[in-house]
PDB file of C-alpha atoms in Angstrom:
ATOM      1  CA  MET A   1     144.798  87.512 108.950  1.00 42.00           C
ATOM      2  CA  SER A   2     148.332  87.134 110.363  1.00 42.00           C
ATOM      3  CA  PHE A   3     150.411  87.198 107.194  1.00 43.00           C
ATOM      4  CA  LEU A   4     150.302  88.969 103.856  1.00 50.00           C
ATOM      5  CA  PRO A   5     152.956  89.665 101.214  1.00 47.00           C
ATOM      6  CA  GLY A   6     154.543  93.066 101.599  1.00 48.00           C
ATOM      7  CA  LEU A   7     154.385  93.165 105.406  1.00 46.00           C
ATOM      8  CA  PHE A   8     157.709  91.412 106.048  1.00 45.00           C
ATOM      9  CA  THR A   9     161.164  91.407 104.429  1.00 43.00           C
ATOM     10  CA  ASP A  10     162.731  88.289 103.056  1.00 48.00           C
ATOM     11  CA  ALA A  11     165.513  88.511 105.644  1.00 48.00           C
ATOM     12  CA  SER A  12     163.066  88.214 108.514  1.00 48.00           C
ATOM     13  CA  ILE A  13     161.547  84.891 107.451  1.00 53.00           C
ATOM     14  CA  ASP A  14     162.885  81.374 107.031  1.00 66.00           C
ATOM     15  CA  ASP A  15     162.668  79.242 103.912  1.00 63.00           C
ATOM     16  CA  ALA A  16     159.302  77.721 104.836  1.00 59.00           C
ATOM     17  CA  ALA A  17     157.818  81.113 105.442  1.00 58.00           C
ATOM     18  CA  PHE A  18     159.348  82.386 102.197  1.00 58.00           C
ATOM     19  CA  ALA A  19     157.765  79.483 100.281  1.00 59.00           C
ATOM     20  CA  ALA A  20     154.421  80.275 101.943  1.00 59.00           C
ATOM     21  CA  ARG A  21     154.812  83.883 100.889  1.00 62.00           C
ATOM     22  CA  GLU A  22     155.469  82.890  97.289  1.00 59.00           C
ATOM     23  CA  ARG A  23     152.383  80.676  97.264  1.00 63.00           C
ATOM     24  CA  ALA A  24     150.321  83.530  98.691  1.00 63.00           C
ATOM     25  CA  GLU A  25     151.746  85.888  96.049  1.00 62.00           C
ATOM     26  CA  VAL A  26     150.745  83.559  93.232  1.00 60.00           C
ATOM     27  CA  THR A  27     147.309  83.042  94.753  1.00 62.00           C
ATOM     28  CA  LEU A  28     146.625  86.737  95.241  1.00 69.00           C
ATOM     29  CA  ASN A  29     147.691  87.547  91.689  1.00 62.00           C
ATOM     30  CA  SER A  30     145.483  84.765  90.299  1.00 58.00           C
ATOM     31  CA  ILE A  31     142.185  85.909  91.765  1.00 67.00           C
ATOM     32  CA  GLY A  32     139.924  88.433  90.093  1.00 69.00           C
ATOM     33  CA  ASP A  33     139.396  90.581  93.176  1.00 86.00           C
ATOM     34  CA  ALA A  34     141.749  93.440  93.943  1.00 90.00           C
ATOM     35  CA  VAL A  35     143.714  93.122  97.190  1.00 91.00           C
ATOM     36  CA  LEU A  36     145.466  95.992  98.946  1.00 92.00           C
ATOM     37  CA  SER A  37     147.132  96.019 102.377  1.00 92.00           C
ATOM     38  CA  THR A  38     148.316  98.754 104.708  1.00 93.00           C
ATOM     39  CA  ASP A  39     150.347  99.031 107.880  1.00 93.00           C
ATOM     40  CA  ILE A  40     148.924 100.312 111.154  1.00 92.00           C
ATOM     41  CA  ASP A  41     149.573 103.915 110.062  1.00 92.00           C
ATOM     42  CA  GLY A  42     147.508 103.522 106.914  1.00 91.00           C
ATOM     43  CA  LYS A  43     150.464 103.394 104.521  1.00 94.00           C
ATOM     44  CA  VAL A  44     150.143 101.052 101.567  1.00 94.00           C
ATOM     45  CA  THR A  45     152.311  97.918 101.786  1.00 94.00           C
ATOM     46  CA  TYR A  46     150.953  95.704  99.005  1.00 93.00           C
ATOM     47  CA  LEU A  47     148.778  95.565  95.872  1.00 93.00           C
ATOM     48  CA  ASN A  48     148.075  92.481  93.819  1.00 91.00           C
ATOM     49  CA  LEU A  49     147.876  92.709  90.030  1.00 91.00           C
ATOM     50  CA  ALA A  50     144.119  93.323  90.047  1.00 89.00           C
ATOM     51  CA  ALA A  51     144.538  96.185  92.518  1.00 91.00           C
ATOM     52  CA  GLU A  52     147.264  97.695  90.353  1.00 93.00           C
ATOM     53  CA  ALA A  53     144.959  97.572  87.344  1.00 90.00           C
ATOM     54  CA  MET A  54     141.986  99.047  89.181  1.00 89.00           C
ATOM     55  CA  THR A  55     143.781 101.858  91.023  1.00 92.00           C
ATOM     56  CA  GLY A  56     146.269 102.726  88.282  1.00 93.00           C
ATOM     57  CA  TRP A  57     149.092 102.487  90.827  1.00 94.00           C
ATOM     58  CA  SER A  58     151.981 100.051  90.530  1.00 94.00           C
ATOM     59  CA  ARG A  59     153.017  98.240  93.693  1.00 92.00           C
ATOM     60  CA  GLU A  60     156.337 100.051  93.739  1.00 93.00           C
ATOM     61  CA  ALA A  61     154.794 103.506  93.299  1.00 94.00           C
ATOM     62  CA  ALA A  62     152.087 102.833  95.891  1.00 94.00           C
ATOM     63  CA  ALA A  63     154.419 101.469  98.588  1.00 93.00           C
ATOM     64  CA  GLY A  64     154.508 103.832 101.546  1.00 94.00           C
ATOM     65  CA  GLN A  65     151.782 106.098 100.149  1.00 94.00           C
ATOM     66  CA  PRO A  66     148.773 107.008 102.331  1.00 94.00           C
ATOM     67  CA  LEU A  67     145.842 104.742 101.617  1.00 92.00           C
ATOM     68  CA  GLU A  68     143.670 107.725 100.668  1.00 91.00           C
ATOM     69  CA  SER A  69     146.021 108.582  97.806  1.00 92.00           C
ATOM     70  CA  VAL A  70     146.025 105.094  96.285  1.00 94.00           C
ATOM     71  CA  PHE A  71     142.525 103.987  97.263  1.00 92.00           C
ATOM     72  CA  HIS A  72     140.636 107.230  96.655  1.00 92.00           C
ATOM     73  CA  ILE A  73     136.919 106.560  97.053  1.00 91.00           C
ATOM     74  CA  ILE A  74     133.977 108.956  96.868  1.00 90.00           C
ATOM     75  CA  ASP A  75     130.219 108.723  97.275  1.00 87.00           C
ATOM     76  CA  ARG A  76     128.539 108.303  93.883  1.00 83.00           C
ATOM     77  CA  GLU A  77     125.689 110.679  94.739  1.00 82.00           C
ATOM     78  CA  THR A  78     127.274 113.419  96.866  1.00 88.00           C
ATOM     79  CA  ARG A  79     130.772 113.227  95.304  1.00 88.00           C
ATOM     80  CA  GLU A  80     132.201 113.614  98.800  1.00 89.00           C
ATOM     81  CA  VAL A  81     135.128 111.535 100.062  1.00 89.00           C
ATOM     82  CA  ALA A  82     133.820 108.235 101.433  1.00 86.00           C
ATOM     83  CA  ARG A  83     134.622 106.719 104.805  1.00 83.00           C
ATOM     84  CA  ASN A  84     137.980 105.004 105.010  1.00 82.00           C
ATOM     85  CA  PRO A  85     137.240 101.266 105.536  1.00 85.00           C
ATOM     86  CA  MET A  86     140.780 100.532 106.750  1.00 86.00           C
ATOM     87  CA  ARG A  87     140.479 102.928 109.696  1.00 86.00           C
ATOM     88  CA  LEU A  88     137.181 101.418 110.738  1.00 87.00           C
ATOM     89  CA  ALA A  89     138.472  97.830 110.453  1.00 89.00           C
ATOM     90  CA  VAL A  90     141.449  98.711 112.682  1.00 89.00           C
ATOM     91  CA  GLU A  91     139.343 100.596 115.222  1.00 88.00           C
ATOM     92  CA  LEU A  92     136.693  97.885 115.514  1.00 90.00           C
ATOM     93  CA  ASP A  93     139.171  95.011 115.010  1.00 90.00           C
ATOM     94  CA  ARG A  94     136.787  93.208 112.700  1.00 90.00           C
ATOM     95  CA  THR A  95     135.827  92.927 109.038  1.00 89.00           C
ATOM     96  CA  VAL A  96     133.748  95.858 107.765  1.00 89.00           C
ATOM     97  CA  GLY A  97     132.033  96.586 104.478  1.00 82.00           C
ATOM     98  CA  LEU A  98     132.490  99.615 102.282  1.00 72.00           C
ATOM     99  CA  THR A  99     129.975 102.423 102.441  1.00 71.00           C
ATOM    100  CA  PRO A 100     127.307 101.728  99.756  1.00 74.00           C
ATOM    101  CA  ASN A 101     127.408 103.566  96.430  1.00 80.00           C
ATOM    102  CA  CYS A 102     131.139 104.087  96.432  1.00 86.00           C
ATOM    103  CA  VAL A 103     133.225 104.988  93.418  1.00 89.00           C
ATOM    104  CA  LEU A 104     136.971 104.400  93.128  1.00 91.00           C
ATOM    105  CA  VAL A 105     138.821 107.267  91.459  1.00 91.00           C
ATOM    106  CA  ARG A 106     141.826 105.861  89.623  1.00 90.00           C
ATOM    107  CA  ARG A 107     145.182 107.569  89.488  1.00 92.00           C
ATOM    108  CA  ASP A 108     144.352 108.834  85.977  1.00 91.00           C
ATOM    109  CA  GLY A 109     140.985 110.229  87.114  1.00 90.00           C
ATOM    110  CA  ARG A 110     138.765 107.517  85.655  1.00 90.00           C
ATOM    111  CA  GLU A 111     136.095 106.121  87.935  1.00 88.00           C
ATOM    112  CA  ALA A 112     134.728 102.673  88.718  1.00 87.00           C
ATOM    113  CA  ALA A 113     131.837 101.619  90.929  1.00 87.00           C
ATOM    114  CA  ILE A 114     133.131  99.172  93.518  1.00 86.00           C
ATOM    115  CA  GLU A 115     132.156  97.090  96.503  1.00 83.00           C
ATOM    116  CA  ASP A 116     134.622  95.889  99.090  1.00 79.00           C
ATOM    117  CA  SER A 117     135.424  94.778 102.608  1.00 84.00           C
ATOM    118  CA  ALA A 118     138.309  95.568 104.935  1.00 89.00           C
ATOM    119  CA  ALA A 119     139.732  93.334 107.648  1.00 91.00           C
ATOM    120  CA  PRO A 120     142.421  93.851 110.307  1.00 92.00           C
ATOM    121  CA  ILE A 121     145.816  92.098 110.034  1.00 91.00           C
ATOM    122  CA  HIS A 122     147.234  90.620 113.270  1.00 90.00           C
ATOM    123  CA  ASP A 123     150.721  89.617 114.330  1.00 88.00           C
ATOM    124  CA  ARG A 124     151.502  86.367 116.201  1.00 86.00           C
ATOM    125  CA  ASP A 125     150.485  87.966 119.480  1.00 86.00           C
ATOM    126  CA  GLY A 126     147.123  89.042 118.129  1.00 88.00           C
ATOM    127  CA  HIS A 127     147.972  92.732 117.874  1.00 90.00           C
ATOM    128  CA  VAL A 128     146.560  94.650 114.926  1.00 91.00           C
ATOM    129  CA  THR A 129     149.390  95.627 112.585  1.00 92.00           C
ATOM    130  CA  GLY A 130     147.427  96.883 109.587  1.00 92.00           C
ATOM    131  CA  ALA A 131     144.511  96.052 107.342  1.00 92.00           C
ATOM    132  CA  VAL A 132     143.718  94.336 104.061  1.00 92.00           C
ATOM    133  CA  ILE A 133     141.067  95.611 101.649  1.00 91.00           C
ATOM    134  CA  VAL A 134     139.456  93.358  99.041  1.00 90.00           C
ATOM    135  CA  PHE A 135     137.442  95.134  96.347  1.00 89.00           C
ATOM    136  CA  ARG A 136     135.933  94.528  92.915  1.00 85.00           C
ATOM    137  CA  ASP A 137     134.490  96.502  90.022  1.00 85.00           C
ATOM    138  CA  VAL A 138     130.691  96.241  90.057  1.00 81.00           C
ATOM    139  CA  GLY A 139     130.073  98.735  87.252  1.00 72.00           C
ATOM    140  CA  ALA A 140     129.131  96.034  84.755  1.00 66.00           C
ATOM    141  CA  ALA A 141     126.763  94.414  87.241  1.00 63.00           C
ATOM    142  CA  LEU A 142     125.136  97.773  88.034  1.00 65.00           C
ATOM    143  CA  GLU A 143     124.718  98.514  84.331  1.00 63.00           C
ATOM    144  CA  THR A 144     123.155  95.098  83.780  1.00 67.00           C
ATOM    145  CA  SER A 145     120.806  95.733  86.687  1.00 65.00           C
ATOM    146  CA  ARG A 146     119.845  99.126  85.267  1.00 71.00           C
ATOM    147  CA  GLN A 147     119.195  97.584  81.861  1.00 75.00           C
ATOM    148  CA  MET A 148     117.054  94.822  83.353  1.00 79.00           C
ATOM    149  CA  SER A 149     115.072  97.392  85.335  1.00 75.00           C
ATOM    150  CA  HIS A 150     114.570  99.490  82.209  1.00 74.00           C
ATOM    151  CA  LEU A 151     113.366  96.491  80.205  1.00 80.00           C
ATOM    152  CA  ALA A 152     110.948  95.540  82.954  1.00 81.00           C
ATOM    153  CA  GLN A 153     109.404  99.012  82.946  1.00 85.00           C
ATOM    154  CA  HIS A 154     109.436  99.951  79.270  1.00 88.00           C
ATOM    155  CA  ASP A 155     107.715  98.762  76.122  1.00 90.00           C
ATOM    156  CA  LEU A 156     110.109  96.890  73.831  1.00 89.00           C
ATOM    157  CA  LEU A 157     108.560  98.197  70.608  1.00 91.00           C
ATOM    158  CA  THR A 158     108.311 101.937  71.336  1.00 91.00           C
ATOM    159  CA  GLY A 159     110.638 102.423  74.293  1.00 90.00           C
ATOM    160  CA  LEU A 160     107.818 104.159  76.179  1.00 92.00           C
ATOM    161  CA  PRO A 161     106.973 103.400  79.811  1.00 92.00           C
ATOM    162  CA  ASN A 162     104.743 100.339  80.117  1.00 92.00           C
ATOM    163  CA  ARG A 163     101.769  99.701  82.419  1.00 90.00           C
ATOM    164  CA  LEU A 164     104.032  98.909  85.382  1.00 89.00           C
ATOM    165  CA  LEU A 165     105.890 102.207  85.200  1.00 91.00           C
ATOM    166  CA  LEU A 166     102.703 104.106  84.350  1.00 91.00           C
ATOM    167  CA  ASN A 167     101.081 102.891  87.563  1.00 91.00           C
ATOM    168  CA  ASP A 168     104.083 104.060  89.611  1.00 91.00           C
ATOM    169  CA  ARG A 169     104.264 107.474  87.939  1.00 91.00           C
ATOM    170  CA  LEU A 170     100.530 108.080  88.026  1.00 94.00           C
ATOM    171  CA  THR A 171     100.334 107.088  91.689  1.00 93.00           C
ATOM    172  CA  GLU A 172     103.160 109.531  92.474  1.00 92.00           C
ATOM    173  CA  ALA A 173     101.531 112.241  90.358  1.00 92.00           C
ATOM    174  CA  VAL A 174      98.209 111.795  92.191  1.00 93.00           C
ATOM    175  CA  ALA A 175      99.935 112.041  95.573  1.00 92.00           C
ATOM    176  CA  LEU A 176     101.742 115.210  94.485  1.00 90.00           C
ATOM    177  CA  ALA A 177      98.560 116.747  93.064  1.00 89.00           C
ATOM    178  CA  ARG A 178      96.757 115.961  96.320  1.00 90.00           C
ATOM    179  CA  ARG A 179      99.463 117.656  98.391  1.00 90.00           C
ATOM    180  CA  ARG A 180      99.534 120.710  96.133  1.00 87.00           C
ATOM    181  CA  ARG A 181      95.755 120.743  95.724  1.00 89.00           C
ATOM    182  CA  LYS A 182      96.045 120.890  91.951  1.00 89.00           C
ATOM    183  CA  PRO A 183      94.286 118.823  89.312  1.00 91.00           C
ATOM    184  CA  LEU A 184      95.907 116.419  86.876  1.00 92.00           C
ATOM    185  CA  ALA A 185      94.560 114.695  83.803  1.00 94.00           C
ATOM    186  CA  VAL A 186      94.778 111.205  82.348  1.00 95.00           C
ATOM    187  CA  CYS A 187      94.180 110.797  78.602  1.00 94.00           C
ATOM    188  CA  PHE A 188      93.441 107.454  76.977  1.00 95.00           C
ATOM    189  CA  LEU A 189      94.253 107.371  73.238  1.00 94.00           C
ATOM    190  CA  ASP A 190      93.311 104.562  70.857  1.00 93.00           C
ATOM    191  CA  VAL A 191      94.088 104.272  67.137  1.00 91.00           C
ATOM    192  CA  ASP A 192      90.868 103.983  65.118  1.00 89.00           C
ATOM    193  CA  GLY A 193      90.644 100.837  63.027  1.00 87.00           C
ATOM    194  CA  PHE A 194      94.145  99.642  63.831  1.00 88.00           C
ATOM    195  CA  LYS A 195      93.284  96.003  63.161  1.00 88.00           C
ATOM    196  CA  GLY A 196      92.394  96.887  59.571  1.00 86.00           C
ATOM    197  CA  ILE A 197      95.702  98.695  59.163  1.00 85.00           C
ATOM    198  CA  ASN A 198      97.560  95.679  60.483  1.00 84.00           C
ATOM    199  CA  ASP A 199      95.657  93.304  58.226  1.00 85.00           C
ATOM    200  CA  SER A 200      96.130  95.380  55.076  1.00 84.00           C
ATOM    201  CA  LEU A 201      99.735  96.541  55.525  1.00 84.00           C
ATOM    202  CA  GLY A 202     101.138  93.758  57.684  1.00 87.00           C
ATOM    203  CA  HIS A 203     102.355  93.624  61.279  1.00 87.00           C
ATOM    204  CA  ALA A 204     105.765  95.092  60.480  1.00 90.00           C
ATOM    205  CA  ALA A 205     104.116  98.210  59.060  1.00 90.00           C
ATOM    206  CA  GLY A 206     101.774  98.275  62.060  1.00 89.00           C
ATOM    207  CA  ASP A 207     104.776  98.264  64.373  1.00 91.00           C
ATOM    208  CA  GLN A 208     106.353 101.168  62.448  1.00 92.00           C
ATOM    209  CA  LEU A 209     103.117 103.105  62.767  1.00 92.00           C
ATOM    210  CA  LEU A 210     102.984 102.578  66.535  1.00 93.00           C
ATOM    211  CA  ARG A 211     106.578 103.779  66.872  1.00 93.00           C
ATOM    212  CA  SER A 212     105.738 106.850  64.784  1.00 92.00           C
ATOM    213  CA  ILE A 213     102.702 107.614  66.935  1.00 92.00           C
ATOM    214  CA  ALA A 214     104.734 107.172  70.117  1.00 93.00           C
ATOM    215  CA  SER A 215     107.344 109.641  68.828  1.00 92.00           C
ATOM    216  CA  ARG A 216     104.723 112.239  67.963  1.00 92.00           C
ATOM    217  CA  LEU A 217     102.983 111.942  71.320  1.00 92.00           C
ATOM    218  CA  SER A 218     106.265 112.276  73.205  1.00 91.00           C
ATOM    219  CA  GLY A 219     107.135 115.350  71.169  1.00 89.00           C
ATOM    220  CA  ALA A 220     103.838 117.022  71.972  1.00 87.00           C
ATOM    221  CA  LEU A 221     104.221 116.788  75.764  1.00 88.00           C
ATOM    222  CA  ARG A 222     106.134 118.563  78.502  1.00 85.00           C
ATOM    223  CA  ALA A 223     109.061 116.832  80.182  1.00 83.00           C
ATOM    224  CA  SER A 224     106.966 116.545  83.360  1.00 84.00           C
ATOM    225  CA  ASP A 225     104.222 114.575  81.556  1.00 89.00           C
ATOM    226  CA  THR A 226     104.259 110.844  80.848  1.00 91.00           C
ATOM    227  CA  VAL A 227     103.148 108.932  77.766  1.00 93.00           C
ATOM    228  CA  CYS A 228     102.850 105.163  78.082  1.00 94.00           C
ATOM    229  CA  ARG A 229     102.062 102.382  75.677  1.00 94.00           C
ATOM    230  CA  PHE A 230      99.217 100.714  77.519  1.00 92.00           C
ATOM    231  CA  GLY A 231      98.944  97.787  75.129  1.00 88.00           C
ATOM    232  CA  GLY A 232      98.373  97.116  71.440  1.00 90.00           C
ATOM    233  CA  ASP A 233      97.376 100.440  69.869  1.00 92.00           C
ATOM    234  CA  GLU A 234      96.461 102.086  73.190  1.00 94.00           C
ATOM    235  CA  PHE A 235      98.418 104.914  74.799  1.00 95.00           C
ATOM    236  CA  VAL A 236      97.864 106.529  78.195  1.00 95.00           C
ATOM    237  CA  ILE A 237      99.113 110.043  78.859  1.00 94.00           C
ATOM    238  CA  VAL A 238      99.480 111.636  82.316  1.00 94.00           C
ATOM    239  CA  LEU A 239      99.301 115.431  82.325  1.00 92.00           C
ATOM    240  CA  SER A 240     100.679 116.593  85.652  1.00 86.00           C
ATOM    241  CA  GLU A 241      99.837 119.834  87.399  1.00 74.00           C
ATOM    242  CA  ILE A 242      97.291 121.245  84.998  1.00 81.00           C
ATOM    243  CA  GLU A 243      95.488 124.425  86.065  1.00 78.00           C
ATOM    244  CA  HIS A 244      91.933 123.439  85.071  1.00 78.00           C
ATOM    245  CA  ALA A 245      89.872 120.939  83.089  1.00 74.00           C
ATOM    246  CA  ASP A 246      89.829 123.175  79.992  1.00 80.00           C
ATOM    247  CA  HIS A 247      93.619 122.930  79.882  1.00 84.00           C
ATOM    248  CA  ALA A 248      93.385 119.119  79.804  1.00 84.00           C
ATOM    249  CA  PHE A 249      90.903 119.307  76.953  1.00 84.00           C
ATOM    250  CA  MET A 250      93.220 121.610  74.997  1.00 87.00           C
ATOM    251  CA  VAL A 251      96.174 119.234  75.453  1.00 87.00           C
ATOM    252  CA  ALA A 252      94.011 116.252  74.520  1.00 86.00           C
ATOM    253  CA  ALA A 253      93.079 118.030  71.289  1.00 88.00           C
ATOM    254  CA  LYS A 254      96.763 118.695  70.657  1.00 88.00           C
ATOM    255  CA  LEU A 255      97.524 115.003  71.138  1.00 88.00           C
ATOM    256  CA  LEU A 256      94.733 114.036  68.760  1.00 88.00           C
ATOM    257  CA  ASP A 257      96.172 116.312  66.077  1.00 87.00           C
ATOM    258  CA  ALA A 258      99.735 115.139  66.728  1.00 88.00           C
ATOM    259  CA  ALA A 259      98.887 111.446  66.397  1.00 87.00           C
ATOM    260  CA  ALA A 260      96.570 111.813  63.406  1.00 83.00           C
ATOM    261  CA  GLY A 261      97.584 112.772  59.924  1.00 78.00           C
ATOM    262  CA  PRO A 262      99.756 110.870  57.469  1.00 87.00           C
ATOM    263  CA  HIS A 263     102.622 108.728  58.769  1.00 90.00           C
ATOM    264  CA  ARG A 264     105.401 107.726  56.383  1.00 88.00           C
ATOM    265  CA  ILE A 265     105.475 103.929  56.510  1.00 87.00           C
ATOM    266  CA  ASP A 266     107.551 101.878  54.045  1.00 82.00           C
ATOM    267  CA  GLY A 267     107.663 104.706  51.556  1.00 82.00           C
ATOM    268  CA  GLN A 268     103.957 105.508  51.623  1.00 85.00           C
ATOM    269  CA  ASP A 269     101.786 107.896  53.600  1.00 87.00           C
ATOM    270  CA  VAL A 270      99.376 106.176  55.967  1.00 87.00           C
ATOM    271  CA  ALA A 271      96.506 108.382  57.125  1.00 86.00           C
ATOM    272  CA  ILE A 272      94.978 107.534  60.524  1.00 89.00           C
ATOM    273  CA  THR A 273      92.625 108.954  63.099  1.00 89.00           C
ATOM    274  CA  VAL A 274      92.594 108.426  66.853  1.00 92.00           C
ATOM    275  CA  SER A 275      90.043 108.680  69.632  1.00 92.00           C
ATOM    276  CA  VAL A 276      90.919 110.296  72.961  1.00 93.00           C
ATOM    277  CA  GLY A 277      89.178 110.229  76.333  1.00 93.00           C
ATOM    278  CA  ALA A 278      90.224 112.281  79.374  1.00 93.00           C
ATOM    279  CA  ALA A 279      89.599 112.072  83.112  1.00 94.00           C
ATOM    280  CA  ILE A 280      90.519 114.728  85.690  1.00 93.00           C
ATOM    281  CA  PHE A 281      91.749 114.278  89.243  1.00 93.00           C
ATOM    282  CA  PRO A 282      90.087 114.724  91.695  1.00 92.00           C
ATOM    283  CA  GLY A 283      86.647 115.141  90.122  1.00 90.00           C
ATOM    284  CA  HIS A 284      86.750 111.938  88.014  1.00 92.00           C
ATOM    285  CA  GLY A 285      88.747 109.693  90.334  1.00 91.00           C
ATOM    286  CA  LEU A 286      91.060 109.675  93.337  1.00 93.00           C
ATOM    287  CA  ASP A 287      93.464 106.893  92.376  1.00 93.00           C
ATOM    288  CA  ALA A 288      95.425 105.690  89.368  1.00 93.00           C
ATOM    289  CA  ASP A 289      93.187 102.729  88.429  1.00 93.00           C
ATOM    290  CA  THR A 290      89.978 104.753  88.572  1.00 94.00           C
ATOM    291  CA  LEU A 291      91.397 107.606  86.497  1.00 95.00           C
ATOM    292  CA  VAL A 292      92.644 105.231  83.782  1.00 95.00           C
ATOM    293  CA  ALA A 293      89.327 103.347  83.717  1.00 93.00           C
ATOM    294  CA  HIS A 294      87.340 106.566  83.422  1.00 95.00           C
ATOM    295  CA  ALA A 295      89.588 107.952  80.710  1.00 95.00           C
ATOM    296  CA  ASP A 296      89.109 104.653  78.849  1.00 94.00           C
ATOM    297  CA  ALA A 297      85.325 104.982  79.154  1.00 93.00           C
ATOM    298  CA  ALA A 298      85.545 108.539  77.782  1.00 93.00           C
ATOM    299  CA  MET A 299      87.617 107.250  74.853  1.00 93.00           C
ATOM    300  CA  TYR A 300      84.837 104.808  73.953  1.00 92.00           C
ATOM    301  CA  GLU A 301      82.384 107.694  73.952  1.00 91.00           C
ATOM    302  CA  ALA A 302      84.680 109.497  71.521  1.00 91.00           C
ATOM    303  CA  LYS A 303      84.561 106.443  69.231  1.00 90.00           C
ATOM    304  CA  ARG A 304      80.774 106.272  69.520  1.00 89.00           C
ATOM    305  CA  ALA A 305      80.661 109.901  68.396  1.00 87.00           C
ATOM    306  CA  GLY A 306      82.225 109.022  65.059  1.00 84.00           C
ATOM    307  CA  LEU A 307      85.983 108.483  65.550  1.00 81.00           C
ATOM    308  CA  ASN A 308      88.670 111.192  65.413  1.00 86.00           C
ATOM    309  CA  ASN A 309      87.037 112.680  68.490  1.00 89.00           C
ATOM    310  CA  LEU A 310      87.785 113.396  72.112  1.00 89.00           C
ATOM    311  CA  ARG A 311      85.560 113.331  75.161  1.00 91.00           C
ATOM    312  CA  LEU A 312      85.867 114.323  78.800  1.00 91.00           C
ATOM    313  CA  PHE A 313      84.606 111.740  81.299  1.00 91.00           C
ATOM    314  CA  GLU A 314      81.045 111.877  82.603  1.00 88.00           C
ATOM    315  CA  PRO A 315      79.563 109.432  85.135  1.00 85.00           C
ATOM    316  CA  GLY A 316      77.085 107.906  82.693  1.00 79.00           C
ATOM    317  CA  MET A 317      79.871 106.746  80.397  1.00 80.00           C
ATOM    318  CA  ILE A 318      80.834 103.814  82.622  1.00 77.00           C
ATOM    319  CA  ALA A 319      77.541 102.001  81.992  1.00 70.00           C
ATOM    320  CA  ARG A 320      77.887 102.460  78.219  1.00 71.00           C
ATOM    321  CA  ALA A 321      81.541 101.376  77.991  1.00 69.00           C
ATOM    322  CA  PRO A 322      81.999  97.762  76.807  1.00 69.00           C
ATOM    323  CA  GLN A 323      84.292  95.308  78.514  1.00 59.00           C
ATOM    324  CA  SER A 324      87.762  95.991  77.162  1.00 50.00           C
ATOM    325  CA  PRO A 325      88.545  93.630  74.237  1.00 44.00           C
ATOM    326  CA  PRO A 326      92.084  93.046  73.007  1.00 40.00           C
ATOM    327  CA  ALA A 327      93.474  96.390  71.846  1.00 42.00           C
ATOM    328  CA  SER A 328      94.274  95.097  68.356  1.00 39.00           C
ATOM    329  CA  THR A 329      90.562  94.525  67.648  1.00 36.00           C
ATOM    330  CA  ARG A 330      89.489  98.115  68.319  1.00 42.00           C
TER     331      ARG A 330
END
């Protein structure tokens, strides 16, 4: 780039150049991206309207200020001052991108996630005389991305992690348990006779009941544990870093009590029972899929025992467990 508003005085240019400058000024103030330029010493020479709005500096106040004062950027994670893109563009004499995860700190202290690029400015002889930085606010895009990621990994009805996130967390928990040589437990919980509840009270009431159960389960667990809506009226709970199998059985009993009992649905108390099966790593499985399958088999044994029961996995249960039907029919 050989010309940018703010780098020359009106007296040093002819009418044609002045007209070109005016066109450039209008163009730069019409685009959505912020544009800021500096001289070779890193002093600010120009801001367009978008740059004024984003930095909180007017063009007049910013003129002659060090770039670091006007364009104050920090790393989002470490909170340390980020690399100055202008210096790098001048040193390398080429366009460079901003360090990832940068945050612009406005003059009033407010912050905005940004992305940008910096390019050197040349005179007619090709000498570098400064740099121009183009940047934009990506906070809205990042928030949208976070929301999309959350929706992809969480159940819409209860807000709990879904199967996708469960698999990730359980896989990580197994790896951690293996490194620390400690057991962990997976509990599979199913609402007894949920289809009958749905049919008698309606699907809206059934949804309220599932949300109530989800809330109770979450409240009965440690922050390090995970409760997931596996599908329909099924919930899977990961108990990380337990000391022994008896501990898992105690927590499973606590979950059974927490989920059961009357739930206030549409002004009436709805009494339910649940069945819970548990599997322990490493004795009952060495990976996420196996542990969930074995906990599911144990849950079926609990149902066979008369509902409102819990069972710990045993090898013979696999042969007796039916093929999993849709959760709403259980």
